[in-house]
Coordinates of C-alpha atoms in Angstrom, one line a residue:
M6 CA 56.3 153.4 128.4
K7 CA 54.2 156.5 127.7
I8 CA 51.2 156.0 125.5
P9 CA 49.8 158.9 123.3
S10 CA 46.7 160.3 124.5
L11 CA 45.3 159.7 120.9
L12 CA 45.7 156.1 121.3
L13 CA 43.8 156.0 124.6
R14 CA 41.0 157.5 123.1
F15 CA 40.5 155.4 120.1
P16 CA 42.3 152.3 120.9
H17 CA 40.3 149.7 118.7
C18 CA 41.0 151.6 115.6
Y19 CA 44.9 151.1 116.1
F20 CA 44.9 147.5 117.3
S21 CA 43.0 146.3 114.5
R22 CA 45.2 147.9 112.1
R23 CA 48.5 146.8 113.6
T24 CA 49.9 150.3 112.8
Y25 CA 53.2 151.7 114.2
F26 CA 53.2 154.7 116.5
K27 CA 55.7 156.7 114.0
S28 CA 53.0 156.3 111.4
F29 CA 50.7 159.0 112.8
H30 CA 51.2 162.7 113.4
F31 CA 50.4 163.7 116.8
S32 CA 49.1 167.4 117.7
S33 CA 51.4 167.7 120.6
R34 CA 54.9 167.4 121.6
S35 CA 54.1 165.3 124.5
D36 CA 52.1 162.9 122.5
F37 CA 55.1 162.3 120.3
L38 CA 57.7 159.7 121.4
C39 CA 61.0 158.9 119.8
T40 CA 60.3 157.0 116.6
E41 CA 63.3 154.8 116.6
S42 CA 62.6 152.9 119.8
L43 CA 58.9 152.4 119.4
M44 CA 57.4 149.0 119.0
P45 CA 53.8 148.2 117.4
V46 CA 51.0 148.9 119.8
H47 CA 49.9 145.2 119.5
L48 CA 53.3 143.9 120.1
Y49 CA 53.7 146.1 123.1
Y50 CA 50.3 145.0 124.7
T51 CA 51.0 141.1 123.5
K52 CA 54.2 141.4 125.5
Q53 CA 52.5 142.7 128.5
M54 CA 49.8 140.1 128.2
F55 CA 52.5 137.3 128.1
S56 CA 54.4 138.7 130.8
L57 CA 51.2 138.7 133.2
K58 CA 50.1 135.2 131.9
G59 CA 53.9 134.0 133.0
L60 CA 53.5 135.7 136.4
K61 CA 49.9 134.3 137.0
R62 CA 51.3 130.7 136.3
E63 CA 54.3 131.2 138.6
L64 CA 51.9 132.4 141.3
C65 CA 49.5 129.5 140.8
H66 CA 52.4 127.1 140.9
K67 CA 53.9 128.6 144.0
A68 CA 50.5 128.3 145.7
A69 CA 50.0 124.5 144.8
I70 CA 53.5 123.7 146.5
D71 CA 52.7 125.8 149.7
Q72 CA 49.2 124.1 149.9
Q73 CA 50.7 120.7 149.6
I74 CA 53.4 121.6 152.2
E75 CA 50.8 122.7 154.7
G76 CA 49.6 119.1 154.8
L77 CA 53.0 117.5 155.9
S78 CA 54.4 117.3 159.3
D79 CA 57.7 119.2 160.3
R80 CA 59.5 115.8 159.7
E81 CA 58.3 115.4 156.3
Q82 CA 59.1 119.1 155.6
G83 CA 62.6 118.2 156.7
L84 CA 62.8 115.0 154.4
V85 CA 61.8 117.3 151.5
D86 CA 64.2 120.2 152.1
K87 CA 67.1 117.8 152.8
L88 CA 66.4 115.7 149.6
Y89 CA 65.8 118.9 147.5
S90 CA 69.0 120.8 148.7
G91 CA 71.1 117.5 148.1
L92 CA 69.7 116.8 144.7
I93 CA 70.2 120.2 143.2
Q94 CA 74.0 120.2 144.5
G95 CA 74.3 116.9 142.9
H96 CA 74.6 114.2 145.7
R97 CA 73.9 110.8 144.5
A98 CA 72.8 109.5 147.8
C99 CA 70.0 112.2 147.7
L100 CA 69.2 111.2 144.2
A101 CA 68.9 107.8 145.1
E102 CA 66.7 108.2 148.2
A103 CA 64.5 110.6 146.2
I104 CA 63.9 108.0 143.4
T105 CA 63.0 105.4 146.2
L106 CA 60.9 107.9 147.7
V107 CA 59.0 108.5 144.5
E108 CA 58.8 104.5 143.7
S109 CA 57.1 103.9 147.1
T110 CA 53.4 103.0 147.0
H111 CA 52.7 104.2 150.5
H112 CA 49.9 106.7 150.8
R113 CA 51.7 109.1 152.8
K114 CA 55.1 108.8 151.2
K115 CA 53.5 109.5 147.7
K116 CA 52.2 112.6 149.1
V117 CA 55.6 113.6 150.3
A118 CA 57.1 112.5 146.7
Q119 CA 54.6 114.7 144.9
V120 CA 55.7 117.8 147.1
L121 CA 59.4 117.0 146.4
L122 CA 58.6 116.6 142.5
Q123 CA 56.8 120.1 142.4
K124 CA 59.7 121.7 144.0
V125 CA 62.2 120.1 141.6
L126 CA 60.0 120.8 138.5
S127 CA 59.8 124.5 139.6
Y128 CA 63.9 124.4 140.0
H129 CA 63.8 122.7 136.5
R130 CA 61.8 125.3 135.0
E131 CA 64.0 128.3 136.3
Q132 CA 67.2 126.5 134.8
E133 CA 65.5 126.1 131.5
K134 CA 64.8 129.5 131.4
L135 CA 68.5 130.5 132.1
N136 CA 69.3 128.2 129.4
Q137 CA 67.1 130.3 126.9
G138 CA 64.3 127.8 127.0
K139 CA 66.4 124.9 125.7
P140 CA 66.1 121.5 127.3
L141 CA 68.9 120.7 130.1
A142 CA 69.5 117.0 129.2
F143 CA 69.0 114.6 126.3
R144 CA 66.5 111.6 127.2
V145 CA 67.5 108.6 125.5
G146 CA 65.5 105.5 125.3
L147 CA 67.4 102.0 124.5
S148 CA 65.7 98.9 123.9
G149 CA 66.5 95.4 122.3
P150 CA 66.1 91.8 122.6
P151 CA 67.7 90.0 125.1
G152 CA 71.5 89.2 124.2
A153 CA 71.7 92.3 122.1
G154 CA 74.4 93.6 124.2
K155 CA 72.5 96.5 125.7
S156 CA 74.3 96.6 129.2
T157 CA 77.8 96.2 127.5
F158 CA 76.9 99.0 125.0
I159 CA 75.6 101.4 127.9
E160 CA 78.9 100.8 129.8
C161 CA 81.3 101.6 126.7
F162 CA 79.0 104.5 125.6
G163 CA 78.7 105.9 129.2
K164 CA 82.2 106.0 129.7
M165 CA 82.9 107.7 126.6
L166 CA 80.3 110.5 127.5
T167 CA 82.0 110.9 131.2
E168 CA 85.3 111.3 129.6
R169 CA 83.9 114.1 127.3
G170 CA 82.6 116.0 130.5
H171 CA 79.2 114.8 130.6
K172 CA 77.4 113.3 133.5
V173 CA 75.2 110.3 132.6
S174 CA 72.3 108.6 134.3
V175 CA 71.1 105.4 133.6
L176 CA 67.8 104.0 134.4
A177 CA 67.8 100.1 133.9
V178 CA 64.3 98.5 134.2
D179 CA 64.3 94.8 134.9
P180 CA 61.1 92.7 134.4
S181 CA 59.4 91.4 137.8
S182 CA 58.4 87.8 137.8
S183 CA 54.8 87.0 137.3
T184 CA 55.2 84.1 139.7
S185 CA 57.3 85.4 142.8
G186 CA 56.7 89.3 141.8
G187 CA 60.5 89.7 142.4
S188 CA 63.1 91.1 140.1
L189 CA 66.9 90.3 139.6
L190 CA 68.0 93.8 139.1
G191 CA 71.4 92.6 137.7
D192 CA 72.1 95.2 135.2
K193 CA 74.3 97.3 137.5
T194 CA 76.6 94.4 138.1
R195 CA 77.3 94.2 134.5
M196 CA 78.3 97.8 134.3
T197 CA 81.3 97.7 136.7
E198 CA 83.5 100.2 135.2
L199 CA 80.5 102.9 134.9
S200 CA 79.1 102.2 138.3
R201 CA 82.5 103.4 139.9
D202 CA 82.4 106.6 138.0
M203 CA 81.6 109.6 140.0
N204 CA 79.9 111.3 136.9
A205 CA 77.6 108.5 136.3
Y206 CA 74.5 107.1 138.1
I207 CA 72.8 103.9 137.5
R208 CA 69.4 103.1 138.9
P209 CA 68.1 99.4 138.4
S210 CA 64.3 99.5 138.9
P211 CA 61.7 96.6 138.6
T212 CA 58.4 96.9 136.5
R213 CA 56.2 95.4 139.0
G214 CA 54.0 94.1 136.1
T215 CA 53.9 97.3 134.2
L216 CA 53.6 97.1 130.4
G217 CA 55.9 98.8 128.2
G218 CA 59.1 97.7 130.0
V219 CA 59.1 100.7 132.0
T220 CA 57.9 101.6 135.9
R221 CA 55.3 103.6 136.7
T222 CA 57.5 106.3 137.9
T223 CA 60.1 106.1 135.3
N224 CA 59.0 109.7 134.1
E225 CA 59.4 111.1 137.6
A226 CA 62.7 109.3 137.8
I227 CA 63.8 111.0 134.8
L228 CA 63.0 114.5 136.1
L229 CA 64.8 113.8 139.4
C230 CA 68.1 112.9 137.6
E231 CA 67.9 116.1 135.4
G232 CA 67.3 118.1 138.5
G233 CA 70.5 116.5 140.0
G234 CA 72.5 117.8 137.0
Y235 CA 72.9 114.8 134.7
D236 CA 72.4 115.9 131.1
V237 CA 72.3 112.8 129.4
V238 CA 69.8 110.2 130.7
L239 CA 69.4 106.6 129.3
V240 CA 66.4 104.5 129.9
E241 CA 67.3 100.8 129.2
T242 CA 64.1 99.1 129.0
V243 CA 62.9 95.4 128.7
G244 CA 62.6 94.3 125.0
V245 CA 59.2 93.2 124.9
G246 CA 57.9 94.1 121.4
Q247 CA 54.7 95.9 121.0
S248 CA 54.1 97.2 124.5
E249 CA 57.5 99.0 124.2
F250 CA 55.6 102.1 122.9
A251 CA 55.4 103.3 126.4
V252 CA 59.2 104.2 126.5
A253 CA 58.7 106.6 123.6
D254 CA 56.2 108.8 125.4
M255 CA 59.1 109.8 127.9
V256 CA 62.2 110.1 126.0
D257 CA 63.4 112.6 123.1
M258 CA 65.2 109.6 121.0
F259 CA 64.4 106.0 120.8
I260 CA 67.1 103.7 119.9
L261 CA 66.9 100.0 118.9
L262 CA 69.9 97.9 119.6
I263 CA 70.0 94.6 117.8
P264 CA 72.3 91.6 117.2
P265 CA 73.4 90.6 113.8
A266 CA 71.5 87.4 114.1
G267 CA 68.2 88.6 115.1
G268 CA 66.3 87.7 112.2
D269 CA 65.5 89.4 108.8
E270 CA 64.0 92.8 108.7
L271 CA 60.5 91.3 108.4
Q272 CA 61.0 90.2 112.0
G273 CA 61.8 93.7 113.1
I274 CA 58.7 95.1 111.2
K275 CA 56.2 92.6 112.8
R276 CA 57.5 93.3 116.2
G277 CA 56.2 97.0 115.7
I278 CA 58.9 98.6 117.7
I279 CA 61.2 99.6 114.8
E280 CA 58.4 102.0 113.7
M281 CA 59.2 103.9 117.0
A282 CA 63.0 103.8 116.5
D283 CA 64.8 107.1 115.4
L284 CA 68.2 105.2 115.1
V285 CA 68.8 101.3 114.7
A286 CA 72.3 100.0 115.8
I287 CA 73.3 96.6 115.1
N288 CA 75.7 95.6 117.8
K289 CA 78.4 93.1 118.0
A290 CA 79.5 94.1 114.2
D291 CA 83.2 92.8 115.1
G292 CA 84.9 89.3 114.2
D293 CA 83.1 86.6 112.3
L294 CA 79.8 88.7 112.8
I295 CA 81.0 91.6 110.3
V296 CA 79.4 90.2 107.3
P297 CA 76.0 89.1 108.9
A298 CA 76.1 92.8 110.3
R299 CA 76.7 94.3 107.1
R300 CA 73.9 92.2 105.4
I301 CA 71.1 93.1 108.2
Q302 CA 72.2 96.6 107.9
A303 CA 71.3 96.7 104.3
E304 CA 67.9 94.7 104.9
Y305 CA 66.9 97.3 107.7
V306 CA 67.9 100.2 105.7
S307 CA 65.7 98.9 102.8
A308 CA 62.8 98.2 105.1
M309 CA 63.0 101.5 106.8
K310 CA 62.2 103.3 103.5
L311 CA 58.7 101.5 103.8
L312 CA 57.9 103.0 107.1
R313 CA 55.9 106.2 107.5
K314 CA 57.9 109.3 108.3
R315 CA 57.0 110.5 111.8
S316 CA 59.7 113.6 111.6
K317 CA 59.8 116.3 109.0
V318 CA 63.6 116.8 109.7
W319 CA 64.8 113.3 110.5
R320 CA 65.0 110.2 109.0
P321 CA 65.8 107.3 110.9
K322 CA 69.5 105.8 110.4
V323 CA 70.8 102.4 110.6
M324 CA 74.4 102.0 111.7
R325 CA 76.9 99.0 112.9
I326 CA 78.7 99.4 116.2
S327 CA 80.7 97.1 118.4
A328 CA 80.6 97.7 121.9
K329 CA 83.4 95.3 122.7
T330 CA 85.8 97.1 120.6
G331 CA 84.2 100.6 120.8
E332 CA 84.2 100.8 116.8
G333 CA 81.2 103.2 115.8
I334 CA 80.3 104.4 119.3
S335 CA 81.7 107.7 118.7
D336 CA 80.1 108.0 115.3
M337 CA 76.8 106.9 116.9
W338 CA 77.1 109.8 119.5
D339 CA 77.4 112.3 116.5
K340 CA 74.1 110.8 114.8
M341 CA 72.4 111.5 118.4
T342 CA 73.7 114.9 118.6
E343 CA 72.6 115.6 114.9
F344 CA 69.3 114.5 115.7
R345 CA 68.8 116.5 118.8
D346 CA 69.9 119.8 117.2
L347 CA 67.5 119.3 114.1
V348 CA 64.5 118.5 116.3
L349 CA 65.2 121.2 118.7
M350 CA 65.7 123.9 115.9
S351 CA 62.6 122.7 114.1
G352 CA 60.4 123.0 117.4
E353 CA 59.7 119.4 117.3
L354 CA 61.6 118.7 120.7
I355 CA 59.4 120.8 122.8
A356 CA 56.2 119.9 121.0
K357 CA 57.1 116.4 121.7
R358 CA 58.0 117.0 125.3
R359 CA 54.7 118.9 125.9
K360 CA 52.5 116.0 124.3
Q361 CA 54.5 113.5 126.6
Q362 CA 53.3 115.3 129.8
K363 CA 49.7 115.0 128.6
V364 CA 50.0 111.4 127.8
W365 CA 51.8 110.4 131.1
M366 CA 49.1 112.4 133.0
W367 CA 46.3 110.2 131.5
N368 CA 48.5 107.2 132.2
L369 CA 48.6 107.9 135.7
I370 CA 44.9 108.8 135.7
Q371 CA 44.1 105.3 134.2
E372 CA 46.4 103.5 136.8
N373 CA 45.0 105.4 139.8
M374 CA 41.5 105.1 138.7
L375 CA 41.9 101.1 138.5
E376 CA 43.2 101.2 141.9
H377 CA 40.4 103.5 143.2
F378 CA 37.9 101.2 141.7
R379 CA 39.0 98.1 143.3
S380 CA 39.1 99.8 146.7
H381 CA 35.7 101.4 146.4
L382 CA 33.3 100.3 149.0
A383 CA 30.4 99.6 146.8
V384 CA 32.7 97.4 144.5
K385 CA 35.3 95.8 147.0
D386 CA 33.2 93.4 148.4
K387 CA 31.4 92.2 145.1
I388 CA 34.7 91.6 143.1
P389 CA 35.5 88.3 144.8
L390 CA 31.9 86.9 144.2
L391 CA 31.7 87.8 140.7
E392 CA 35.2 86.6 140.0
E393 CA 33.8 83.2 141.2
K394 CA 30.9 83.4 139.1
V395 CA 33.0 83.9 136.0
L396 CA 35.6 81.4 137.0
S397 CA 32.7 78.7 137.1
G398 CA 31.0 79.8 133.8
V399 CA 28.0 81.2 135.3
L400 CA 28.7 84.8 134.3
S401 CA 30.4 86.0 131.2
P402 CA 33.2 88.6 131.8
G403 CA 31.6 91.1 130.0
L404 CA 28.5 90.7 132.1
A405 CA 30.4 90.9 135.1
A406 CA 32.4 93.7 134.2
D407 CA 29.1 95.6 133.4
L408 CA 27.6 94.8 137.2
L409 CA 30.7 95.9 138.8
L410 CA 31.0 99.2 136.8
K411 CA 27.1 99.8 137.5
A412 CA 27.8 99.3 141.3
F413 CA 30.7 101.7 141.1
K414 CA 28.5 104.3 139.4
D415 CA 25.5 104.0 141.8
G416 CA 28.1 104.1 144.8
L417 CA 29.5 107.4 143.6

């Protein structure tokens, strides 16, 4: 685009006024441009500035990937390329292997996993640009007490979505035993029909002691599922009450599933989990439980009015469903899509996802800092001695913690 010489001589005058070119009378014909196709000067330069920022961001991102790849062996680079190409082509075996790699705690494998995640993230951003900046997938968190029928609901709900042409990914998180450290991972066995569906993928994962009913790598697994072409990602979490807030920091919509005999509305408020719910679904509303389901629905509707409103465009809904008969499942999906469309149009969804990335970054920093603290040379040998003194009552826990932190700080 040609810029008149008058503007080049005195740009500050016209930028501060935010004036259009056609407001001026130029002395020469060469200075005059077609007035119909001109834009404001400030808009022209703003557009150029944003394009340069986007180019700079892309170059920095590519440089970061290249720098990480340089530290990998030929075999590791081959593994990354194989998993990446298979993942974006929709191969479930490559998706499963990629999630296993991300979940690994081995130092070398964690480095390979980060390279893979960076490549998938670049691909994910490119696809979102082609989709006019809209999210590619709908992330849904699902929680509830044991016996609420979460697995039965997911199978019924997932089958309905796959029949409508959606690709559904289920990340089912099982609690790890504090005694043995093992996990049953039995959710997939209760979703026999959905597990055989080629448009669905079910991945059970252990918590390994992580609070909030989610694994350390659940966020990365969501990204990999989206890279594999799954447009609905369900995260089924352990119903542990207050610690359930962790899942709200990685999904677009949080659903609470409760049985008809789950106590009154006060129990739901005391758990704290209801404060994070965008939708409360009362399952098993069939047979003899229809009357109790109606009663608890009315109680929760009145209770939700007392909670602070978290969204400007959405008020949490309470509805009855039956995963056994399928009643209310289609209506529930309609409510979910209504929620997604409203928060997307208002800009809340994009803002929420950006905030979630920041929160998750600090969560990983806290976890890795604790691991680094325990393995630091200045602290590693002192931990058993101070733990013994705390157990015997010689030192208070606070004083022992101060001594360890001081030793860690001096050793830096």
